[in-house]
């Protein structure tokens, strides 16, 4: 077969394949259609990535409880309170208001929260209300600066930082600072507690309505407790001083051992 015949022969075969429906050339190498193709490798399974753990928000109350229990004395308790970063009041306050008076006193007074003067000086009850409080206890021969435990008082607050514009503390603020107050009371271990105002009564007794609660002795943590109106209330309503004087005489009777008082 010459080259011309070979060309025409190949051309005729191509035209025949086109007539049969062939549309494209596959390749020069023949393919065995009866050969079982090798199994294609399975794609690698994508490694499952464990979901990132959901981090729970810190619980300020539980953190406060742990911090309070670490304190074995009053200086350590003050340090723990100062290091507590979960109460937003701290960011707007000038000073931590921890306590004042004689820690060995038989009577521990719990107020509500610092005001402007307390925030400036870093001591509780130093403004007009505090000056009235001092005069009230002086009337039964007691003072925060007295050296003898028999005639001294020790003063603290539910909150150690001043709320903005002297607003009432929120339930969340009270809840996170209560463990520190409870530890404070445990470390001082007074014979008597005096709660001034609704906030301190609500915090430790779970009750409000200080004008109904005042003068009625109760107990918390095994300690006799006397609720009294806050001195700021007496500044607004001087006519209530009669009841406050009766409460002070009741406390004096208890201090003297007169159980009927």
mmCIF file of N, CA and C in Angstrom, residues 9 12 30 34 36 38 52 55 58 60 67 92 100 108-109 112 126 155 183-184 186 197 222 238 254-255 260:
data_model
loop_
_atom_site.group_PDB
_atom_site.id
_atom_site.type_symbol
_atom_site.label_atom_id
_atom_site.label_comp_id
_atom_site.label_asym_id
_atom_site.label_seq_id
_atom_site.Cartn_x
_atom_site.Cartn_y
_atom_site.Cartn_z
ATOM 1 N N UNK A 9 -7.234 5.611 2.695
ATOM 2 C CA UNK A 9 -7.791 4.554 3.560
ATOM 3 C C UNK A 9 -8.073 5.087 4.955
ATOM 4 N N UNK A 12 -11.062 7.532 4.928
ATOM 5 C CA UNK A 12 -12.350 6.840 4.830
ATOM 6 C C UNK A 12 -12.739 6.250 6.176
ATOM 7 N N UNK A 30 -4.740 2.558 22.587
ATOM 8 C CA UNK A 30 -6.032 1.878 22.655
ATOM 9 C C UNK A 30 -6.451 1.618 24.087
ATOM 10 N N UNK A 34 -12.954 -3.695 28.592
ATOM 11 C CA UNK A 34 -13.342 -4.813 29.449
ATOM 12 C C UNK A 34 -12.499 -4.905 30.725
ATOM 13 N N UNK A 36 -11.288 -4.011 34.326
ATOM 14 C CA UNK A 36 -11.898 -3.417 35.515
ATOM 15 C C UNK A 36 -10.994 -2.304 36.032
ATOM 16 N N UNK A 38 -9.088 0.287 38.299
ATOM 17 C CA UNK A 38 -8.667 0.261 39.711
ATOM 18 C C UNK A 38 -9.540 1.218 40.518
ATOM 19 N N UNK A 52 -14.788 24.534 70.033
ATOM 20 C CA UNK A 52 -14.125 25.240 71.135
ATOM 21 C C UNK A 52 -15.024 25.203 72.374
ATOM 22 N N UNK A 55 -16.811 28.941 77.301
ATOM 23 C CA UNK A 55 -16.313 29.421 78.592
ATOM 24 C C UNK A 55 -17.439 30.118 79.338
ATOM 25 N N UNK A 58 -17.467 34.313 84.548
ATOM 26 C CA UNK A 58 -17.145 34.162 85.972
ATOM 27 C C UNK A 58 -18.303 34.598 86.848
ATOM 28 N N UNK A 60 -19.308 36.386 89.996
ATOM 29 C CA UNK A 60 -18.709 37.292 90.993
ATOM 30 C C UNK A 60 -18.982 36.879 92.429
ATOM 31 N N UNK A 67 -12.564 34.620 97.844
ATOM 32 C CA UNK A 67 -11.636 35.675 98.269
ATOM 33 C C UNK A 67 -11.823 35.999 99.744
ATOM 34 N N UNK A 92 -15.507 53.952 89.874
ATOM 35 C CA UNK A 92 -15.888 55.348 90.009
ATOM 36 C C UNK A 92 -15.607 55.940 91.373
ATOM 37 N N UNK A 100 -13.943 51.652 110.526
ATOM 38 C CA UNK A 100 -13.382 52.631 111.465
ATOM 39 C C UNK A 100 -13.760 52.188 112.874
ATOM 40 N N UNK A 108 -20.720 46.237 116.855
ATOM 41 C CA UNK A 108 -20.346 46.488 115.460
ATOM 42 C C UNK A 108 -21.546 47.101 114.757
ATOM 43 N N UNK A 109 -21.343 48.256 114.137
ATOM 44 C CA UNK A 109 -22.403 48.965 113.417
ATOM 45 C C UNK A 109 -22.214 48.736 111.924
ATOM 46 N N UNK A 112 -24.880 51.424 105.271
ATOM 47 C CA UNK A 112 -25.315 51.036 103.933
ATOM 48 C C UNK A 112 -24.183 51.149 102.911
ATOM 49 N N UNK A 126 -18.580 59.749 108.222
ATOM 50 C CA UNK A 126 -17.824 60.943 108.610
ATOM 51 C C UNK A 126 -18.521 62.223 108.165
ATOM 52 N N UNK A 155 -17.251 50.270 113.094
ATOM 53 C CA UNK A 155 -18.208 50.661 112.064
ATOM 54 C C UNK A 155 -17.747 50.205 110.681
ATOM 55 N N UNK A 183 -17.710 37.810 106.185
ATOM 56 C CA UNK A 183 -16.374 37.485 106.702
ATOM 57 C C UNK A 183 -15.892 38.563 107.673
ATOM 58 N N UNK A 184 -16.231 39.808 107.369
ATOM 59 C CA UNK A 184 -15.866 40.918 108.240
ATOM 60 C C UNK A 184 -16.474 40.716 109.630
ATOM 61 N N UNK A 186 -17.487 37.895 110.930
ATOM 62 C CA UNK A 186 -16.902 36.704 111.557
ATOM 63 C C UNK A 186 -15.537 37.016 112.164
ATOM 64 N N UNK A 197 -30.554 51.331 108.863
ATOM 65 C CA UNK A 197 -31.187 51.546 107.578
ATOM 66 C C UNK A 197 -31.665 50.285 106.889
ATOM 67 N N UNK A 222 -25.828 33.878 114.901
ATOM 68 C CA UNK A 222 -25.726 33.649 116.339
ATOM 69 C C UNK A 222 -25.450 34.900 117.147
ATOM 70 N N UNK A 238 -36.546 64.790 112.263
ATOM 71 C CA UNK A 238 -36.055 64.866 113.642
ATOM 72 C C UNK A 238 -37.031 64.299 114.662
ATOM 73 N N UNK A 254 -28.725 45.946 127.094
ATOM 74 C CA UNK A 254 -28.113 44.666 126.722
ATOM 75 C C UNK A 254 -26.629 44.644 127.085
ATOM 76 N N UNK A 255 -25.969 45.742 126.858
ATOM 77 C CA UNK A 255 -24.537 45.815 127.192
ATOM 78 C C UNK A 255 -24.313 45.661 128.693
ATOM 79 N N UNK A 260 -33.875 42.006 130.186
ATOM 80 C CA UNK A 260 -35.221 42.540 130.011
ATOM 81 C C UNK A 260 -35.200 43.815 129.190
#
